[in-house]
């Protein structure tokens, strides 16, 4: 079968999930085509969302005769990545391209909250071709990527083996179900998502600051920014560091995640805490004391900083009334 997988990855984990699925499916002699949603989005937004750009055209070509389509995204504010909805519109990806789709699946990576991402993406594919059958979905719990919450997590630069195994097992399930095994129950239909295609850019963490002494002018941040909010300086400019446009920035933190020398700062986020959870680059100089297991479990549901103070207040009020009653 011909299989198309589209992914939106902020730290690399969602891409890793897609490549794991590719490995299993290709081992069963299926033809798999991977597409980087943010790379497509970057070209598409640069055109003013008016042209079928080269990467978008390549994605369209593979969709036209795809038997299976899978879409994955990291979770942002409980649902799909900022800007991702722009590629899911009828204008960007017409319904007619899904006519040959027989099966579909969805996947996501998330930090504190899984949200509705998997169900939303599955619903999107279901609406593109109601005759297609659902193969299932999977979500991988990663270290928190949302910058203000990073220091609350009990994990440092990595995923649990159980999460990696879950994704690996799902890849095997895809192969089995395409071979005729029983399909999973239908996913939950999501009627609305908080991230619409016309969502406006916003830079919630303040003006990005780039340390000119640390910056090595590799412009990796310019390359990976999906929204063209970072650009190379004009030729002949005295300052060679990247130029940031607040009007185009969604504040996703992807530039920070991919900067090889940690030259990018968000003033509204405490940098000393953020550095501890710099994705995939363990620094022995940064000592992080993991909280007790019970707090780690709690932190997956609610940021520790946001729950400790309210609980302390409740406890104090409770003690006050008990002692007063006595």
CSV table of C-alpha atoms in Angstrom, one decimal:
chain,number,residue,atom,x,y,z
A,1,UNK,CA,0.0,0.0,0.0
A,2,UNK,CA,1.0,3.6,-0.5
A,3,UNK,CA,1.2,5.5,2.8
A,4,UNK,CA,1.5,9.2,3.5
A,5,UNK,CA,2.5,10.6,6.9
A,6,UNK,CA,2.4,14.3,7.7
A,7,UNK,CA,4.0,15.5,11.0
A,8,UNK,CA,4.4,18.8,12.8
A,9,UNK,CA,7.4,18.5,15.2
A,10,UNK,CA,8.7,21.1,17.7
A,11,UNK,CA,11.5,19.2,19.3
A,12,UNK,CA,12.0,16.2,17.0
A,13,UNK,CA,9.8,13.8,18.9
A,14,UNK,CA,6.8,13.8,16.6
A,15,UNK,CA,9.2,13.3,13.7
A,16,UNK,CA,10.7,10.4,15.6
A,17,UNK,CA,7.3,8.8,16.0
A,18,UNK,CA,6.7,9.2,12.2
A,19,UNK,CA,10.0,7.6,11.3
A,20,UNK,CA,9.2,4.6,13.7
A,21,UNK,CA,6.0,4.0,11.9
A,22,UNK,CA,7.8,4.3,8.6
A,23,UNK,CA,10.3,1.7,9.7
A,24,UNK,CA,7.6,-0.9,10.6
A,25,UNK,CA,5.4,-0.2,7.5
A,26,UNK,CA,8.3,-0.4,5.1
A,27,UNK,CA,9.5,-3.7,6.7
A,28,UNK,CA,6.1,-5.0,5.6
A,29,UNK,CA,6.7,-3.8,2.0
A,30,UNK,CA,4.5,-0.7,2.2
A,31,UNK,CA,5.7,2.4,0.4
A,32,UNK,CA,5.9,5.3,2.9
A,33,UNK,CA,6.2,9.0,2.1
A,34,UNK,CA,7.1,11.4,5.1
A,35,UNK,CA,6.3,15.1,4.9
A,36,UNK,CA,7.5,17.8,7.3
A,37,UNK,CA,4.4,19.9,8.0
A,38,UNK,CA,6.4,22.9,9.3
A,39,UNK,CA,8.7,22.9,6.2
A,40,UNK,CA,5.6,22.9,4.0
A,41,UNK,CA,4.0,25.6,6.1
A,42,UNK,CA,7.1,27.8,5.9
A,43,UNK,CA,7.0,27.9,2.1
A,44,UNK,CA,3.2,28.3,2.0
A,45,UNK,CA,3.1,31.2,4.5
A,46,UNK,CA,6.0,32.9,2.6
A,47,UNK,CA,3.7,32.9,-0.5
A,48,UNK,CA,1.0,34.6,1.4
A,49,UNK,CA,-1.0,31.3,1.5
A,50,UNK,CA,-1.9,31.9,-2.1
A,51,UNK,CA,0.4,29.5,-4.0
A,52,UNK,CA,0.8,25.7,-4.2
A,53,UNK,CA,4.5,25.8,-3.3
A,54,UNK,CA,7.0,23.1,-4.3
A,55,UNK,CA,6.7,21.2,-0.9
A,56,UNK,CA,3.0,21.5,-0.8
A,57,UNK,CA,2.7,20.3,-4.4
A,58,UNK,CA,4.9,17.2,-3.5
A,59,UNK,CA,2.5,16.5,-0.6
A,60,UNK,CA,-0.5,16.8,-2.9
A,61,UNK,CA,1.0,14.4,-5.4
A,62,UNK,CA,1.5,11.7,-2.8
A,63,UNK,CA,-2.0,12.2,-1.4
A,64,UNK,CA,-3.7,11.7,-4.7
A,65,UNK,CA,-3.0,7.9,-4.8
A,66,UNK,CA,-2.4,7.2,-1.1
A,67,UNK,CA,-4.2,4.2,0.4
A,68,UNK,CA,-3.3,5.3,4.0
A,69,UNK,CA,-2.9,8.7,5.5
A,70,UNK,CA,-1.5,9.5,9.0
A,71,UNK,CA,-1.1,12.9,10.5
A,72,UNK,CA,0.7,13.8,13.8
A,73,UNK,CA,1.4,17.0,15.7
A,74,UNK,CA,2.8,18.0,19.0
A,75,UNK,CA,0.2,19.4,21.5
A,76,UNK,CA,0.0,23.2,21.9
A,77,UNK,CA,-2.5,24.6,24.3
A,78,UNK,CA,-4.4,21.3,24.4
A,79,UNK,CA,-4.7,20.9,20.6
A,80,UNK,CA,-2.6,21.0,17.3
A,81,UNK,CA,0.5,23.1,16.8
A,82,UNK,CA,0.1,26.8,16.1
A,83,UNK,CA,-0.3,27.4,12.4
A,84,UNK,CA,-0.8,23.8,11.5
A,85,UNK,CA,-4.5,24.4,10.8
A,86,UNK,CA,-3.4,26.5,7.8
A,87,UNK,CA,-2.4,23.4,6.0
A,88,UNK,CA,-5.6,21.6,6.9
A,89,UNK,CA,-7.9,24.1,5.1
A,90,UNK,CA,-9.7,23.3,1.9
A,91,UNK,CA,-7.7,25.9,0.2
A,92,UNK,CA,-4.4,24.4,1.1
A,93,UNK,CA,-5.3,20.7,0.9
A,94,UNK,CA,-8.6,20.1,-1.1
A,95,UNK,CA,-10.8,17.2,-0.1
A,96,UNK,CA,-10.5,15.7,-3.6
A,97,UNK,CA,-6.9,14.7,-2.8
A,98,UNK,CA,-8.2,12.1,-0.3
A,99,UNK,CA,-10.4,10.2,-2.7
A,100,UNK,CA,-8.2,7.1,-2.8
A,101,UNK,CA,-7.7,7.0,1.0
A,102,UNK,CA,-8.9,3.6,2.5
A,103,UNK,CA,-7.4,3.9,6.0
A,104,UNK,CA,-6.2,6.7,8.3
A,105,UNK,CA,-4.5,7.1,11.7
A,106,UNK,CA,-3.3,10.0,13.9
A,107,UNK,CA,-0.6,10.6,16.6
A,108,UNK,CA,0.7,13.2,18.9
A,109,UNK,CA,3.5,14.1,21.4
A,110,UNK,CA,2.6,16.1,24.5
A,111,UNK,CA,4.1,17.5,27.7
A,112,UNK,CA,1.7,18.1,30.6
A,113,UNK,CA,-1.6,17.6,28.8
A,114,UNK,CA,-2.6,15.4,25.9
A,115,UNK,CA,-5.6,17.5,24.9
A,116,UNK,CA,-7.7,16.6,21.9
A,117,UNK,CA,-5.0,16.6,19.2
A,118,UNK,CA,-5.2,12.9,18.2
A,119,UNK,CA,-9.0,13.0,17.9
A,120,UNK,CA,-9.0,16.3,16.1
A,121,UNK,CA,-6.5,15.1,13.4
A,122,UNK,CA,-8.4,11.8,13.1
A,123,UNK,CA,-11.7,13.7,12.7
A,124,UNK,CA,-10.1,15.9,10.0
A,125,UNK,CA,-9.2,12.8,8.0
A,126,UNK,CA,-12.6,11.2,8.6
A,127,UNK,CA,-14.2,14.3,7.2
A,128,UNK,CA,-12.0,14.1,4.1
A,129,UNK,CA,-13.2,10.6,3.3
A,130,UNK,CA,-16.0,9.1,5.4
A,131,UNK,CA,-15.6,5.7,3.8
A,132,UNK,CA,-12.0,5.3,5.1
A,133,UNK,CA,-11.4,3.0,8.1
A,134,UNK,CA,-9.7,4.2,11.3
A,135,UNK,CA,-6.5,2.3,12.1
A,136,UNK,CA,-6.0,3.9,15.6
A,137,UNK,CA,-4.0,6.6,17.2
A,138,UNK,CA,-1.2,7.0,19.8
A,139,UNK,CA,0.2,9.8,22.0
A,140,UNK,CA,3.7,10.0,23.4
A,141,UNK,CA,4.4,11.8,26.7
A,142,UNK,CA,7.5,13.9,26.4
A,143,UNK,CA,9.3,16.3,28.7
A,144,UNK,CA,7.4,19.5,28.9
A,145,UNK,CA,8.2,21.8,25.9
A,146,UNK,CA,6.0,24.8,26.9
A,147,UNK,CA,8.7,27.1,28.2
A,148,UNK,CA,7.1,28.5,31.4
A,149,UNK,CA,6.4,24.9,32.6
A,150,UNK,CA,9.6,23.2,31.8
A,151,UNK,CA,11.1,23.5,35.2
A,152,UNK,CA,8.1,21.8,36.8
A,153,UNK,CA,8.7,18.5,35.1
A,154,UNK,CA,10.3,15.5,36.7
A,155,UNK,CA,12.0,14.4,33.6
A,156,UNK,CA,15.3,15.6,32.2
A,157,UNK,CA,16.1,15.4,28.5
A,158,UNK,CA,14.4,12.2,27.5
A,159,UNK,CA,11.3,10.0,27.4
A,160,UNK,CA,10.5,7.0,29.5
A,161,UNK,CA,11.1,3.6,27.9
A,162,UNK,CA,7.4,2.8,28.4
A,163,UNK,CA,6.5,5.7,26.1
A,164,UNK,CA,9.0,4.7,23.4
A,165,UNK,CA,7.7,1.1,23.6
A,166,UNK,CA,4.1,2.3,23.2
A,167,UNK,CA,4.9,4.1,20.0
A,168,UNK,CA,6.9,1.1,18.7
A,169,UNK,CA,4.0,-1.2,19.5
A,170,UNK,CA,1.6,1.1,17.6
A,171,UNK,CA,3.8,0.8,14.5
A,172,UNK,CA,3.5,-2.9,14.8
A,173,UNK,CA,-0.3,-2.6,15.2
A,174,UNK,CA,-0.5,-0.5,12.0
A,175,UNK,CA,1.1,-3.4,10.1
A,176,UNK,CA,-1.2,-6.0,11.7
A,177,UNK,CA,-4.4,-4.0,11.0
A,178,UNK,CA,-3.4,-3.4,7.4
A,179,UNK,CA,-2.9,-7.2,7.1
A,180,UNK,CA,-6.6,-7.8,8.1
A,181,UNK,CA,-6.6,-7.8,11.9
A,182,UNK,CA,-9.5,-6.2,13.8
A,183,UNK,CA,-9.7,-2.5,13.7
A,184,UNK,CA,-10.0,-0.4,16.9
A,185,UNK,CA,-13.2,1.5,18.0
A,186,UNK,CA,-14.0,4.7,16.3
A,187,UNK,CA,-12.3,7.8,17.6
A,188,UNK,CA,-14.1,10.7,19.3
A,189,UNK,CA,-15.4,13.2,16.7
A,190,UNK,CA,-14.1,16.7,17.5
A,191,UNK,CA,-16.4,19.4,16.1
A,192,UNK,CA,-14.3,22.5,17.1
A,193,UNK,CA,-10.7,23.2,17.9
A,194,UNK,CA,-9.3,26.3,19.7
A,195,UNK,CA,-6.6,26.6,17.0
A,196,UNK,CA,-8.4,27.8,13.9
A,197,UNK,CA,-6.7,28.5,10.6
A,198,UNK,CA,-7.1,32.2,11.0
A,199,UNK,CA,-5.5,32.3,14.5
A,200,UNK,CA,-3.3,35.4,14.8
A,201,UNK,CA,0.4,35.3,15.6
A,202,UNK,CA,1.3,36.3,19.1
A,203,UNK,CA,4.6,36.4,21.1
A,204,UNK,CA,3.5,35.7,24.6
A,205,UNK,CA,7.0,35.4,26.1
A,206,UNK,CA,8.2,38.9,25.2
A,207,UNK,CA,10.7,40.2,22.7
A,208,UNK,CA,13.2,37.5,21.8
A,209,UNK,CA,16.8,38.3,22.7
A,210,UNK,CA,19.7,36.8,20.8
A,211,UNK,CA,23.1,36.9,22.5
A,212,UNK,CA,25.5,38.3,19.9
A,213,UNK,CA,28.5,36.8,21.8
A,214,UNK,CA,27.0,33.3,21.8
A,215,UNK,CA,25.4,33.3,18.4
A,216,UNK,CA,27.6,31.6,15.7
A,217,UNK,CA,25.5,32.9,12.8
A,218,UNK,CA,24.5,29.4,11.7
A,219,UNK,CA,20.9,30.7,11.1
A,220,UNK,CA,19.5,27.4,12.2
A,221,UNK,CA,16.7,29.3,14.0
A,222,UNK,CA,15.9,31.0,10.7
A,223,UNK,CA,15.6,27.7,8.9
A,224,UNK,CA,13.4,25.9,11.5
A,225,UNK,CA,11.0,28.8,12.2
A,226,UNK,CA,7.7,27.7,10.6
A,227,UNK,CA,6.3,31.2,10.4
A,228,UNK,CA,9.3,33.2,8.9
A,229,UNK,CA,9.5,35.3,12.1
A,230,UNK,CA,13.3,35.1,12.1
A,231,UNK,CA,15.3,36.2,9.1
A,232,UNK,CA,19.0,36.7,8.2
A,233,UNK,CA,20.2,40.3,8.5
A,234,UNK,CA,20.4,42.3,5.3
A,235,UNK,CA,23.6,42.1,3.4
A,236,UNK,CA,26.1,44.6,4.7
A,237,UNK,CA,24.4,45.0,8.1
A,238,UNK,CA,26.7,45.8,11.0
A,239,UNK,CA,24.9,43.2,13.3
A,240,UNK,CA,24.9,39.7,11.9
A,241,UNK,CA,22.6,38.1,14.3
A,242,UNK,CA,19.1,37.0,13.1
A,243,UNK,CA,16.3,39.6,12.9
A,244,UNK,CA,13.1,38.8,14.8
A,245,UNK,CA,9.6,40.0,13.7
A,246,UNK,CA,7.1,40.0,16.6
A,247,UNK,CA,4.2,40.3,14.2
A,248,UNK,CA,4.9,36.9,12.7
A,249,UNK,CA,5.9,35.0,15.9
A,250,UNK,CA,3.6,32.5,17.6
A,251,UNK,CA,6.0,32.0,20.5
A,252,UNK,CA,6.3,28.2,19.9
A,253,UNK,CA,9.9,28.1,21.1
A,254,UNK,CA,11.2,26.1,18.2
A,255,UNK,CA,14.1,28.5,17.6
A,256,UNK,CA,15.2,27.9,21.2
A,257,UNK,CA,14.9,24.1,20.9
A,258,UNK,CA,17.1,24.0,17.8
A,259,UNK,CA,19.7,26.6,18.6
A,260,UNK,CA,23.0,24.7,19.0
A,261,UNK,CA,24.6,27.2,21.4
A,262,UNK,CA,21.7,28.4,23.5
A,263,UNK,CA,21.9,32.0,22.2
A,264,UNK,CA,18.2,32.6,22.2
A,265,UNK,CA,16.4,33.9,25.3
A,266,UNK,CA,12.8,34.7,26.2
A,267,UNK,CA,12.9,37.4,28.8
A,268,UNK,CA,9.5,36.4,30.4
A,269,UNK,CA,10.8,32.9,31.1
A,270,UNK,CA,13.4,32.3,33.8
A,271,UNK,CA,16.4,31.3,31.7
A,272,UNK,CA,18.1,29.4,34.6
A,273,UNK,CA,15.1,27.1,34.8
A,274,UNK,CA,14.7,26.8,31.1
A,275,UNK,CA,18.3,25.8,30.6
A,276,UNK,CA,17.7,22.7,32.8
A,277,UNK,CA,15.3,21.3,30.3
A,278,UNK,CA,17.0,22.2,27.1
A,279,UNK,CA,15.8,19.6,24.7
A,280,UNK,CA,18.1,16.6,24.1
A,281,UNK,CA,21.3,18.3,25.3
A,282,UNK,CA,22.2,16.9,28.8
A,283,UNK,CA,24.6,19.2,30.6
A,284,UNK,CA,26.4,17.7,33.6
A,285,UNK,CA,26.8,21.2,35.1
A,286,UNK,CA,23.1,21.5,35.5
A,287,UNK,CA,22.0,19.6,38.5
A,288,UNK,CA,18.3,18.9,38.7
A,289,UNK,CA,16.7,17.2,41.8
A,290,UNK,CA,13.8,15.1,40.6
A,291,UNK,CA,10.7,15.5,42.8
A,292,UNK,CA,9.1,12.4,44.5
A,293,UNK,CA,7.2,10.1,42.2
A,294,UNK,CA,3.8,11.2,43.4
A,295,UNK,CA,4.7,14.8,42.5
A,296,UNK,CA,5.9,13.7,39.1
A,297,UNK,CA,2.5,12.0,38.4
A,298,UNK,CA,0.7,15.2,39.6
A,299,UNK,CA,2.9,17.4,37.5
A,300,UNK,CA,1.8,15.5,34.4
A,301,UNK,CA,-1.8,16.8,35.1
A,302,UNK,CA,-1.2,20.2,36.6
A,303,UNK,CA,2.0,22.3,36.7
A,304,UNK,CA,3.4,22.0,40.2
A,305,UNK,CA,3.9,25.7,40.7
A,306,UNK,CA,0.2,26.3,40.0
A,307,UNK,CA,-1.0,23.7,42.4
A,308,UNK,CA,1.3,24.0,45.4
A,309,UNK,CA,0.3,27.5,46.4
A,310,UNK,CA,-3.5,26.9,46.2
A,311,UNK,CA,-3.2,23.7,48.1
A,312,UNK,CA,-1.1,25.5,50.8
A,313,UNK,CA,-3.8,28.2,51.1
A,314,UNK,CA,-6.6,25.6,51.4
A,315,UNK,CA,-4.6,23.8,54.1
A,316,UNK,CA,-4.0,27.0,56.1
A,317,UNK,CA,-7.7,28.0,55.8
A,318,UNK,CA,-8.7,24.5,56.9
A,319,UNK,CA,-6.4,24.6,60.0
A,320,UNK,CA,-7.7,28.0,60.9
A,321,UNK,CA,-11.4,26.8,61.0
A,322,UNK,CA,-10.6,23.6,62.8
A,323,UNK,CA,-8.6,25.4,65.5
A,324,UNK,CA,-11.3,28.1,65.8
A,325,UNK,CA,-14.0,25.5,66.1
A,326,UNK,CA,-12.2,23.9,69.0
